[in-house]
Coordinates of C-alpha atoms and ligand atoms in Angstrom, one line a residue:
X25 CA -10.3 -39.1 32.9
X26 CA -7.3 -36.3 34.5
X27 CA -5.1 -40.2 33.5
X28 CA -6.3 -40.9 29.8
X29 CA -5.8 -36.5 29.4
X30 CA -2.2 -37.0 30.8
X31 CA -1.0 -40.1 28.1
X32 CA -2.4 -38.3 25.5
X33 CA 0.0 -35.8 26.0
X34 CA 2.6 -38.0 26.7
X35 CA 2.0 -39.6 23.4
X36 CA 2.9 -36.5 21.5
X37 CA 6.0 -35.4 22.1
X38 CA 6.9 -32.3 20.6
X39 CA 10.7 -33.4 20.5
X40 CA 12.4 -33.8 17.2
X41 CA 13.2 -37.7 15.9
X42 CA 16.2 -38.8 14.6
X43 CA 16.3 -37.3 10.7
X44 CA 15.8 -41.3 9.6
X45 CA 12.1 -41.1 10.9
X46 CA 11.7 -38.3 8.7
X47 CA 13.3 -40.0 5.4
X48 CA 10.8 -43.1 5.8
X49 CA 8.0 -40.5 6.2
X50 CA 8.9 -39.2 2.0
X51 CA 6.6 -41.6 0.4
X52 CA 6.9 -40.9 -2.9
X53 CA 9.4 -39.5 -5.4
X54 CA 9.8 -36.0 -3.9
X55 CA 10.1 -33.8 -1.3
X56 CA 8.1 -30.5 -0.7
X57 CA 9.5 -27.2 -0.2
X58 CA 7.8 -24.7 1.7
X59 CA 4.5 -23.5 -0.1
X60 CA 1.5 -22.1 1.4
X61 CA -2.1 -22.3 -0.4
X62 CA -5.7 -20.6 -0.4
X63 CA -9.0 -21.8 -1.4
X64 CA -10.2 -19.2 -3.9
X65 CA -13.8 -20.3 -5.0
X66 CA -15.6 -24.2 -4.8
X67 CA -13.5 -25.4 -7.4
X68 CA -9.9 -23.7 -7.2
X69 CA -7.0 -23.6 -5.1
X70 CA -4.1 -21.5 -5.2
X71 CA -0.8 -22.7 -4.0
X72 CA 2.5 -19.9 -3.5
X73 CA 5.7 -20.4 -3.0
X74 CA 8.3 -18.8 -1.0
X75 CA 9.0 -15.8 -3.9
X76 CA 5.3 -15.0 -4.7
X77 CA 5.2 -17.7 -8.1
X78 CA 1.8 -19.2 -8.2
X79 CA -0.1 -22.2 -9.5
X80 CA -3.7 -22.5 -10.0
X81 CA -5.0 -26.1 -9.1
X82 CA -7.8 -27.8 -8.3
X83 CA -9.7 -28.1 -5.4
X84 CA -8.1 -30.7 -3.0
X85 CA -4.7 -30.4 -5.3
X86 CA -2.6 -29.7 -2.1
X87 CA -3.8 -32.4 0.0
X88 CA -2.5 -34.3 -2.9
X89 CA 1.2 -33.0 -3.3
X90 CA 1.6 -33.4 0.4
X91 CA 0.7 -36.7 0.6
X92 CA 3.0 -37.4 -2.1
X93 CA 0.0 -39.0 -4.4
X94 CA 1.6 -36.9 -7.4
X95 CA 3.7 -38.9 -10.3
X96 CA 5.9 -37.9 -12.5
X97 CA 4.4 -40.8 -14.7
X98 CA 0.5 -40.4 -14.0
X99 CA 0.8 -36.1 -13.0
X100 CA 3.7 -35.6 -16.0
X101 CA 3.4 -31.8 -16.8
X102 CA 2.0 -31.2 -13.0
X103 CA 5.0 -32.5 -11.3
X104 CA 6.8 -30.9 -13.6
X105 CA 5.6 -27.6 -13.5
X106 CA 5.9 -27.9 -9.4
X107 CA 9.7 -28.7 -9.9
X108 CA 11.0 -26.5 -12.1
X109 CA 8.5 -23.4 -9.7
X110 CA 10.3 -24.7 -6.2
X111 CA 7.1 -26.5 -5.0
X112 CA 8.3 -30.0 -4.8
X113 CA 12.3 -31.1 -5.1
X114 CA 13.3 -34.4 -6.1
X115 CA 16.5 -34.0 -3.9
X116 CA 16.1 -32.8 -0.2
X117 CA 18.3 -29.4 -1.1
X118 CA 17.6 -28.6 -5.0
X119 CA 20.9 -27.9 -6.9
X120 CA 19.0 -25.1 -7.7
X121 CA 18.0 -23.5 -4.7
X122 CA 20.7 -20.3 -5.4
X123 CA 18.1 -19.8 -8.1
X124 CA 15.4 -19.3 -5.3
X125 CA 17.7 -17.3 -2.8
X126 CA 18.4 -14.7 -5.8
X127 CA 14.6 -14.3 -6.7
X128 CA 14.0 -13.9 -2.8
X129 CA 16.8 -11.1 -2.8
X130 CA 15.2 -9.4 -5.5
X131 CA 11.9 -9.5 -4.6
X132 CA 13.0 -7.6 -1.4
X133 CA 15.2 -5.5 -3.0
X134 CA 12.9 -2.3 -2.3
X135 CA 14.7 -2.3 1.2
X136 CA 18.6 -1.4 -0.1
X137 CA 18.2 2.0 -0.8
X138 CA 16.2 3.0 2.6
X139 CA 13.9 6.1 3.1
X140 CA 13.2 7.5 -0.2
X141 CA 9.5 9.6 0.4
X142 CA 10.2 12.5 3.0
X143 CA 6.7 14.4 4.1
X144 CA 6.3 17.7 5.1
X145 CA 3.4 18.8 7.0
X146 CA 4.3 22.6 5.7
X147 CA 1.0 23.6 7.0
X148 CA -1.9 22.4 9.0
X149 CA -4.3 25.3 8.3
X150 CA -7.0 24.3 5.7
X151 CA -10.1 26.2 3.9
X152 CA -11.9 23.0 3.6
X153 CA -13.8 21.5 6.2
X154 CA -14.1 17.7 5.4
X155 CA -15.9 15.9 7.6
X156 CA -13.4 13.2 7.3
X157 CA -10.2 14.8 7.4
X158 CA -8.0 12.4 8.8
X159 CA -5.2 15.0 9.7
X160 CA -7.5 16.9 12.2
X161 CA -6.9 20.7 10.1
X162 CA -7.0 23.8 11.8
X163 CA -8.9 26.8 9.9
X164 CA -6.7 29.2 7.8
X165 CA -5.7 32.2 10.2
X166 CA -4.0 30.5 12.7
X167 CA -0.5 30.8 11.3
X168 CA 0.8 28.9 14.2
X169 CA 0.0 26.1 12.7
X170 CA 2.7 26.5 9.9
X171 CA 6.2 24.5 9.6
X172 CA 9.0 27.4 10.7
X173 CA 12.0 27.6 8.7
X174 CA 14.1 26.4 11.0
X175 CA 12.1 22.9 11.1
X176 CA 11.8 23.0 7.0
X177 CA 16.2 23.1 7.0
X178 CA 16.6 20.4 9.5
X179 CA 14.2 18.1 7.6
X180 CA 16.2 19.0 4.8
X181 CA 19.4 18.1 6.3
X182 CA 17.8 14.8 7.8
X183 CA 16.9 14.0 4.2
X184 CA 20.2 14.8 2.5
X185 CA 21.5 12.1 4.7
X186 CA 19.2 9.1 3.7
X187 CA 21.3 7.1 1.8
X188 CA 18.9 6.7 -0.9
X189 CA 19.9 8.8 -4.3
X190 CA 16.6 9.1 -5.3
X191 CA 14.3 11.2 -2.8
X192 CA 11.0 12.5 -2.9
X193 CA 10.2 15.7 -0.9
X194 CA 6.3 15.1 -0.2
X195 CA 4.4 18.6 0.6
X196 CA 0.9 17.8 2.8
X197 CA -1.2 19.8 4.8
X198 CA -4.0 20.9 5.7
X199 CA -3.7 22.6 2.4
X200 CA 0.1 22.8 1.9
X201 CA -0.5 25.7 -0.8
X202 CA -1.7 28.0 1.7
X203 CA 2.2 27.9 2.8
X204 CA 3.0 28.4 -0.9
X205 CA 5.5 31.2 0.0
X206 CA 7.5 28.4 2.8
X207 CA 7.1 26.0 0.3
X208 CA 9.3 27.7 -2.6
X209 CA 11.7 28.0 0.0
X210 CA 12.3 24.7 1.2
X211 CA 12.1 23.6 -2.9
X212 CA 14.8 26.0 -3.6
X213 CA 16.6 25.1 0.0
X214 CA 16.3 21.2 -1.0
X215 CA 17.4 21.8 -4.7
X216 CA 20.8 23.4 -3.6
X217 CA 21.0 20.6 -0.7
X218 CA 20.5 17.7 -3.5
X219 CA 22.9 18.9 -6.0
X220 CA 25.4 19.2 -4.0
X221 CA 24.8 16.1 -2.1
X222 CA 24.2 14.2 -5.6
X223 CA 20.9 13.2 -5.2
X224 CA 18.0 13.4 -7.6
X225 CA 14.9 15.1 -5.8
X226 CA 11.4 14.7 -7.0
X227 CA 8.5 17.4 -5.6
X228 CA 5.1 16.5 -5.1
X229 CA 2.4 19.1 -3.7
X230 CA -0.7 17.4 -2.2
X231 CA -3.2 20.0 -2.8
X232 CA -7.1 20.5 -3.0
X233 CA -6.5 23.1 -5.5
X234 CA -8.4 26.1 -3.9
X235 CA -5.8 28.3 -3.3
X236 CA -4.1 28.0 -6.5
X237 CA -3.6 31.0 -9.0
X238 CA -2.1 31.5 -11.8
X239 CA 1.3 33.3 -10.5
X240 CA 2.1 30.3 -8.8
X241 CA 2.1 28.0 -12.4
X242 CA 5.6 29.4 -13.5
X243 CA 6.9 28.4 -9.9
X244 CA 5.4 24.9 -10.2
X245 CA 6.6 24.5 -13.9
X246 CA 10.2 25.6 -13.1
X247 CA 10.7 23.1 -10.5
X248 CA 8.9 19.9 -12.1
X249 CA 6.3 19.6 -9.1
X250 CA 3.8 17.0 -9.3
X251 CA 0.0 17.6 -7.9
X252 CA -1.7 15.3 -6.2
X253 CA -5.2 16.4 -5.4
X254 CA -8.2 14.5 -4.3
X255 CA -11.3 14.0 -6.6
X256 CA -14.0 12.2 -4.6
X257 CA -16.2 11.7 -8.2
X258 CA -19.0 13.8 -9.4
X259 CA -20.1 17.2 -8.0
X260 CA -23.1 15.6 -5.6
X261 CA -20.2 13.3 -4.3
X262 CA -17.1 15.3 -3.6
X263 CA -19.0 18.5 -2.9
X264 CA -21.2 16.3 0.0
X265 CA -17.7 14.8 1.3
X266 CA -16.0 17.6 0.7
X267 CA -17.0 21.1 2.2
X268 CA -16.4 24.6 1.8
X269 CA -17.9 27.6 2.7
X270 CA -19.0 28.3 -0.6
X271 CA -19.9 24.3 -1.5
X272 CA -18.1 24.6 -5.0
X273 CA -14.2 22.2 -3.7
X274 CA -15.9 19.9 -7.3
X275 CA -15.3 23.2 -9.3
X276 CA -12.4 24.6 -7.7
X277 CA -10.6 21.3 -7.8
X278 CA -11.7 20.6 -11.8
X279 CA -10.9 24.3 -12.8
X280 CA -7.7 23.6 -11.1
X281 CA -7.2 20.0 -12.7
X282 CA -7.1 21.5 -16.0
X283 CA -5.2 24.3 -15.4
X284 CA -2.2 22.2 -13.8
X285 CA -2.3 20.2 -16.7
X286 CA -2.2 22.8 -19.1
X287 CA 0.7 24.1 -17.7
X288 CA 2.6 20.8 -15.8
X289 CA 1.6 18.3 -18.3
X290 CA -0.9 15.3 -17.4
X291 CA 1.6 13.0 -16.5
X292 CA 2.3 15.4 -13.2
X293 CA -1.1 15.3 -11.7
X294 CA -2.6 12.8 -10.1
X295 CA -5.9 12.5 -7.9
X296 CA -6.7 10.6 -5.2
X297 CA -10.6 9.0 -4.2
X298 CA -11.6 9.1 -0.4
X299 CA -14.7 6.8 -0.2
X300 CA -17.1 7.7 1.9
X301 CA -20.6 6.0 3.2
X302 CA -22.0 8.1 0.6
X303 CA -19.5 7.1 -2.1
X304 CA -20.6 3.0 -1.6
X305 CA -24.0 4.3 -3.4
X306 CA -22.2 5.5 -6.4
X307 CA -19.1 3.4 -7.6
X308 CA -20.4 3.2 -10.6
X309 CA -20.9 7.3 -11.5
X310 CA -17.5 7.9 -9.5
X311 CA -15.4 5.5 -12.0
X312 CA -16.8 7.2 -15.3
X313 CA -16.1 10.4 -13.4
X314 CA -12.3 9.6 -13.4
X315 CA -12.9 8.5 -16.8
X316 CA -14.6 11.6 -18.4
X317 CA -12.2 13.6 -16.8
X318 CA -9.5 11.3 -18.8
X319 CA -7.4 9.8 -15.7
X320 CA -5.7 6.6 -16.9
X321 CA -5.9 5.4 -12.8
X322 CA -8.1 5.6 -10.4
X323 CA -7.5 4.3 -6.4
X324 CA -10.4 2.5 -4.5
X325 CA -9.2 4.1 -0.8
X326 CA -11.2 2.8 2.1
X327 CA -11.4 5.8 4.7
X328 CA -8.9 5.5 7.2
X329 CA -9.6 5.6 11.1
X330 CA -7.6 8.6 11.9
X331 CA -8.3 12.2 12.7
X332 CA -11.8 13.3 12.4
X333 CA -12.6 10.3 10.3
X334 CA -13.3 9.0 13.7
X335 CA -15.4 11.2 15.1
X336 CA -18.4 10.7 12.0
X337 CA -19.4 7.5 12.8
X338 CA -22.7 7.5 11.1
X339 CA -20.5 8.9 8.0
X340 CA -17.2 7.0 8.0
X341 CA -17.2 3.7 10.0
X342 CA -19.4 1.3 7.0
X343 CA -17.9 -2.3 7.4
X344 CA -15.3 -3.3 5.9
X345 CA -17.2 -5.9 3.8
X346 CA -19.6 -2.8 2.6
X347 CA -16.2 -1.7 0.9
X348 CA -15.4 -5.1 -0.6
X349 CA -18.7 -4.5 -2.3
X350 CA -18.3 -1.3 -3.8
X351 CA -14.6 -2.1 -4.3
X352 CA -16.1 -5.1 -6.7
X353 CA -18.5 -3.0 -8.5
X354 CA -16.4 -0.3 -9.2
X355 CA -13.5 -2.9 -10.4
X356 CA -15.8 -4.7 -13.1
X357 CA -17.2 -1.1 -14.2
X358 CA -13.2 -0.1 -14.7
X359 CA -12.8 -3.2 -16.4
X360 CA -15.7 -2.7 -18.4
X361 CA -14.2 0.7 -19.5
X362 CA -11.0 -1.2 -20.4
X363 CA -12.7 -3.7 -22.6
X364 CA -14.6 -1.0 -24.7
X365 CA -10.8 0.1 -25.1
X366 CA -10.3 2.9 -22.6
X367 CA -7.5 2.1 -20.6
X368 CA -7.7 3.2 -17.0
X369 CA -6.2 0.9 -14.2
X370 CA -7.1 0.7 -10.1
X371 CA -3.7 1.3 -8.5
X372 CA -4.2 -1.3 -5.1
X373 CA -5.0 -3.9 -7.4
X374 CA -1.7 -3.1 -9.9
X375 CA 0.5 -3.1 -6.6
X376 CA -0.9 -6.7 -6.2
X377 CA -0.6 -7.7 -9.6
X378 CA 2.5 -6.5 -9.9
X379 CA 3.6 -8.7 -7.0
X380 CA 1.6 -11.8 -8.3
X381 CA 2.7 -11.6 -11.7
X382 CA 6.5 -10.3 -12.0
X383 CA 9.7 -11.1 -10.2
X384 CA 10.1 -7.6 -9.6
X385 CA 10.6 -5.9 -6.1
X386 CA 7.5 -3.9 -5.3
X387 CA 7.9 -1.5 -2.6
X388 CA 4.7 0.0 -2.3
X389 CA 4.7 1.6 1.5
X390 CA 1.3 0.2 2.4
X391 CA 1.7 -3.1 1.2
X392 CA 5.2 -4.7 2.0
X393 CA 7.0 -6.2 4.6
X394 CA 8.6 -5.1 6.4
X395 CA 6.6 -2.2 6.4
X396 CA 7.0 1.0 4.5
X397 CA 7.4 3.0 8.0
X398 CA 10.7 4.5 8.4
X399 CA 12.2 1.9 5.9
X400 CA 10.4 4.1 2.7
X401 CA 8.5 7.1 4.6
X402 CA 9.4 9.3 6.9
X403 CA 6.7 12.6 8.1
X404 CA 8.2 15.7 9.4
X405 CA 5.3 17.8 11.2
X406 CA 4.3 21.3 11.1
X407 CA 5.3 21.5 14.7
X408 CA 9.1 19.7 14.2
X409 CA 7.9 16.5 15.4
X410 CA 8.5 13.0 13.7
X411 CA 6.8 10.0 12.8
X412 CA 7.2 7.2 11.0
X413 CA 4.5 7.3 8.8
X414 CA 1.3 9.3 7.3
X415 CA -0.7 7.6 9.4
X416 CA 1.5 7.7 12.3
X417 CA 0.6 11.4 12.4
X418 CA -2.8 11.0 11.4
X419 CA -2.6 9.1 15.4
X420 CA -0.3 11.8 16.6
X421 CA -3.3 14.8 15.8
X422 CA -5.6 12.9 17.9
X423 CA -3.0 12.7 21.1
X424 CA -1.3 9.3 20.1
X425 CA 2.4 9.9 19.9
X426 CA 3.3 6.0 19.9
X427 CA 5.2 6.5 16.8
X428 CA 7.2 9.9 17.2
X429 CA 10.5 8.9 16.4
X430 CA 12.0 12.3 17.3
X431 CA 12.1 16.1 17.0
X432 CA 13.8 17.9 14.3
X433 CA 17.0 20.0 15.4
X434 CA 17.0 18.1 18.4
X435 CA 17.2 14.2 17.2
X436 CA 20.1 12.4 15.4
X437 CA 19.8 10.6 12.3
X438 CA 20.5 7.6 14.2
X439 CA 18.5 8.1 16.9
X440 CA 15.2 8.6 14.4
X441 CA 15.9 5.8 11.7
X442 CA 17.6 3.2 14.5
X443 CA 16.5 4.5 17.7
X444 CA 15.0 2.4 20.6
X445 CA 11.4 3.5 19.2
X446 CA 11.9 2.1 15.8
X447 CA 13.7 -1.0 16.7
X448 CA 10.3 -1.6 19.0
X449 CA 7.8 -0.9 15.7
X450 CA 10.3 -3.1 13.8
X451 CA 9.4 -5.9 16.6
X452 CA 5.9 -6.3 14.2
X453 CA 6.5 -5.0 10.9
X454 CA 7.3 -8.0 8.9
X455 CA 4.3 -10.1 8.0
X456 CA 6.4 -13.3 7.6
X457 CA 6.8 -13.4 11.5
X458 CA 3.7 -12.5 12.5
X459 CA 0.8 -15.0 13.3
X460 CA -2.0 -15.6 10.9
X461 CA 0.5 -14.3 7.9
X462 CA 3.1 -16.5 8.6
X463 CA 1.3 -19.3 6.8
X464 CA -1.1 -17.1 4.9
X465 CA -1.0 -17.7 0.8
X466 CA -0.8 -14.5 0.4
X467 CA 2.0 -13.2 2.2
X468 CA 4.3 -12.5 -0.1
X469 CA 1.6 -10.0 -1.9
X470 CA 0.5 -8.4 1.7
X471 CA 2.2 -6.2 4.2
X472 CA 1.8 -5.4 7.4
X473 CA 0.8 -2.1 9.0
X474 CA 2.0 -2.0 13.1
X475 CA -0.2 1.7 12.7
X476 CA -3.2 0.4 11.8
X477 CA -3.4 -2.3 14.2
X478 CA -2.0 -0.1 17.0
X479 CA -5.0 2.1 15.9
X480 CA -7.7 -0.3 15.5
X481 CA -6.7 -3.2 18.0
X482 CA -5.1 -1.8 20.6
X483 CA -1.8 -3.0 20.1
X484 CA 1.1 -2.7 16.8
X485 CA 1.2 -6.5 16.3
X486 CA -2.5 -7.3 15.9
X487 CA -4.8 -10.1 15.2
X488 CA -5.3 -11.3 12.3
X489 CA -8.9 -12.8 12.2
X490 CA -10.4 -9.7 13.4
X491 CA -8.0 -7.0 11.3
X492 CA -10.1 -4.4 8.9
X493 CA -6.3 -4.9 6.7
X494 CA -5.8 -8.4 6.7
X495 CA -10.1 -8.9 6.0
X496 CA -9.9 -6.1 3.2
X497 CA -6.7 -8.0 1.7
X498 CA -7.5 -11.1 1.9
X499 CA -10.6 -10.7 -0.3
X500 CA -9.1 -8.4 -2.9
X501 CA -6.2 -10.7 -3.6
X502 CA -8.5 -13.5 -3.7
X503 CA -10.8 -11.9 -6.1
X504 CA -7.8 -11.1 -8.1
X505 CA -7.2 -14.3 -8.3
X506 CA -10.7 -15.6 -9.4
X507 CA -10.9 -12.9 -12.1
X508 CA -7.3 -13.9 -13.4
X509 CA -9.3 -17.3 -14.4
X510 CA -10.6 -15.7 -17.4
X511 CA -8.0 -15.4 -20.2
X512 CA -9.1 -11.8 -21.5
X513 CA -9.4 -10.6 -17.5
X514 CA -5.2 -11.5 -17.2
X515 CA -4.6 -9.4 -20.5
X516 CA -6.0 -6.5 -19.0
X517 CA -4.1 -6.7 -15.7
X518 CA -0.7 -7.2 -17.7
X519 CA -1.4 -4.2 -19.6
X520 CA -1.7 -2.7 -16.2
X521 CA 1.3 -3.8 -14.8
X522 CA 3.6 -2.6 -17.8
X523 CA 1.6 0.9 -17.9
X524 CA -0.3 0.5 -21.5
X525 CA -3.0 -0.8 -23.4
X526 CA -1.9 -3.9 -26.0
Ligands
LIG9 S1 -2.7 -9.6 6.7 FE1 -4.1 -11.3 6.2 S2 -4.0 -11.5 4.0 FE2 -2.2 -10.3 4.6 S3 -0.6 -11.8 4.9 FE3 -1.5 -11.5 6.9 S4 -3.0 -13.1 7.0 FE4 -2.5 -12.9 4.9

């Protein structure tokens, strides 16, 4: 038995032969080029190529092409259509492949400018007491808890120096307006810095809208802030998930809504969905909600496993295929609202779609590769500390510091952005060298999230069959997919991409 196991092994060498055993291997007229594919229902599959272009195909349609049992006589438009998309070559090198290397640049293209979204955790103090606050507030006295001045100019300076011209100065919390009076200093601080520097600077205030007045409008207007606020959908939702003292964050946030958009304009405020074990009961009632309030997008956000997300079990920690359900009922209830001519798209899905169906770079910091870590996002906390992502501090609040890439005042440019610690994350951010993506379909639509698995799995390269990101992906761009199949369905979805109803 130990013999027979012995000349198997023998039998298949894993050397390379000579490159004429591999011409007499090309059976047919062509050669293939590297393509990956994915069943998507009984009686579809879809094959991708190296730069995301797609072809829908029959069941068993792979098998097919790779055993060279396509024609260009029998297959005509097939073969053809496989050619002229890079799927199959008649030559081993197509005289075209410069065509393919310049779509591959572009599509990666989101990496040459570098960090654009810089975060500031102005304040970690909060009047809300969410039960699944992933960033682990502090109640509102404790003024310790606030970003000094000295940390807000050296995350200025940090910023001045990415060598992107186009930067975003991100203000989080807690509830970063309760630092409203820090906050118009480090806007009129990071104004100065920009102009003189050259840059364009865009504002954004994530806010839950309590502690807004009406003195701090003119502020807002002057500086062309955007508001990002979250709106969990109706009253017995968000009010449940979202707690105050006085159990009215639905009113407080709506009054607020309105006013910001009186004032700002609609196109500067935005809201953001946390869902919840009790939101999977009600995706239905929390999509018309976006809708009566007239938002043109709503985002289907899973809760993630940081802070005191963790702690609520019972609350927070559904399955991830309980999500994929809701995530399904709410989509064909948005696309319901789109075919009665209300246009309102879900943002994950147009990252995807915009990734499926244009050539365009899509740099979308959770969904890319490499990662949007440090190469789009970079956090400054309260406390001076820095980490490469959101999430990274989300860890860092529960006594992780895996990802601190430095402290402000203290750490060079360099040392954050190309330091030892981010060479090591860079080690598993790219989805194209990591197992289970690296032949996955739908790699070129994914990311990869080192955070997340670090989190969730122990470690920042994960496992694929087992990831809550790589399950929750899969299935969305599958479904995406499926629901392209019908003619009216793709309408919809390019009408999302380019930002408009037809
Ligand atoms: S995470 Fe999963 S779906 Fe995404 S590329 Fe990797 S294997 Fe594919």
């Amino acid at each position: 038995m130990k013999n027979a196991i012995v000349s198997n092994i023998n039998k298949k060498s894993r050397k390379f032969n000579d490159s004429s055993y591999y011409e007499k291997e090309i059976i047919g007229d062509y050669f293939l080029l590297p393509f990956r594919f994915h069943k998507i229902n009984s009686e579809k599959e879809v094959l991708v190529n190296e730069v995301g272009d797609f072809v829908m195909l029959p069941i068993g349609s792979a098998q097919k092409i790779i055993e060279r049992k396509i024609s260009r006589t029998d297959d005509e438009e097939l073969y053809f259509d496989l050619i002229s998309n890079f799927f199959i070559s008649e030559e081993s090198i197509p005289t075209l492949l410069t065509v393919l290397e310049a779509r591959y640049r572009t599509k990666k293209s989101f990496l040459e400018d570098f960090t654009a979204l810089h975060i500031f955790v102005i304040s970690l103090r909060c009047e809300h007491t969410c039960h699944y606050c992933q960033v682990s507030r502090v109640t509102e006295d404790k003024e310790a808890f606030d970003m000094s001045r000295i940390n807000i100019e050296e995350g200025i300076k940090i910023m001045m120096k990415s060598p992107n011209n186009h930067v975003t100065m991100e203000f989080q919390g807690g509830e970063a307006l309760l630092a409203f009076e820090n906050i118009k200093y480090a806007v009129r601080l990071a104004k100065e810095a920009a102009l003189e520097n050259q840059k364009h600077i865009t504002f954004v205030i994530c806010t839950n809208m309590a502690p807004l007045t009406d003195e701090m409008l003119p502020f807002l207007k002057e500086y062309n802030i955007m508001i990002s606020t979250s709106l969990d959908g109706p009253d017995y939702v968000h009010n449940k998930n979202r707690h105050r003292p006085q159990q009215n964050s639905y009113e407080v946030t709506i009054a607020g809504l309105e006013k910001c958009r009186k004032e700002l304009g609609e196109e500067n405020i935005s809201a953001l969905l946390t869902t919840t074990n009790l939101s999977l009961q009600y995706s239905h009632e929390i999509v018309d909600e976006y809708v009566e309030r007239k938002f043109r997008n709503i985002f289907l956000r899973p809760i993630s496993p940081y802070g005191f997300a963790t702690h609520n079990e019972k609350k927070n920690k559904y399955q991830t295929e309980k999500f994929l359900e809701f995530y399904k009922t709410a989509f064909e209830r948005i696309l319901d609202h789109n075919r009665k001519g209300y246009f309102i798209r879900e943002d994950y899905a147009t990252v995807i779609l915009k990734k499926i169906l244009t050539p365009f770079p899509v740099g979308y910091v959770d969904l890319q590769s490499p990662a949007g870590m440090i190469n789009n996002v970079i956090v400054f906390n309260y406390d001076g500390k820095i980490y490469a992502s959101d999430e990274a501090r989300m860890l860092a609040e529960m006594k992780d510091f895996t990802f601190q890439l430095g402290i402000l005042g203290e750490s060079s440019y360099n040392d954050i952005f190309y330091g030892h610690k981010a060479m090591e994350i860079a080690e598993t951010w790219t989805n194209e060298a990591l197992a289970g993506c690296s032949d996955c379909a739908f790699q070129q639509y994914c990311g990869a999230d080192p955070v997340l698995n670090h989190a969730t799995q122990g470690n920042m390269y994960g496992y694929r069959p087992a990831s809550v990101f790589c399950q929750k992906n899969m299935e969305i761009i599958r479904y995406l997919f499926e629901l392209m199949e019908d003619k009216a369905i793709e309408k919809i979805f390019r009408s999302w991409i380019t930002g408009h109803s037809e």
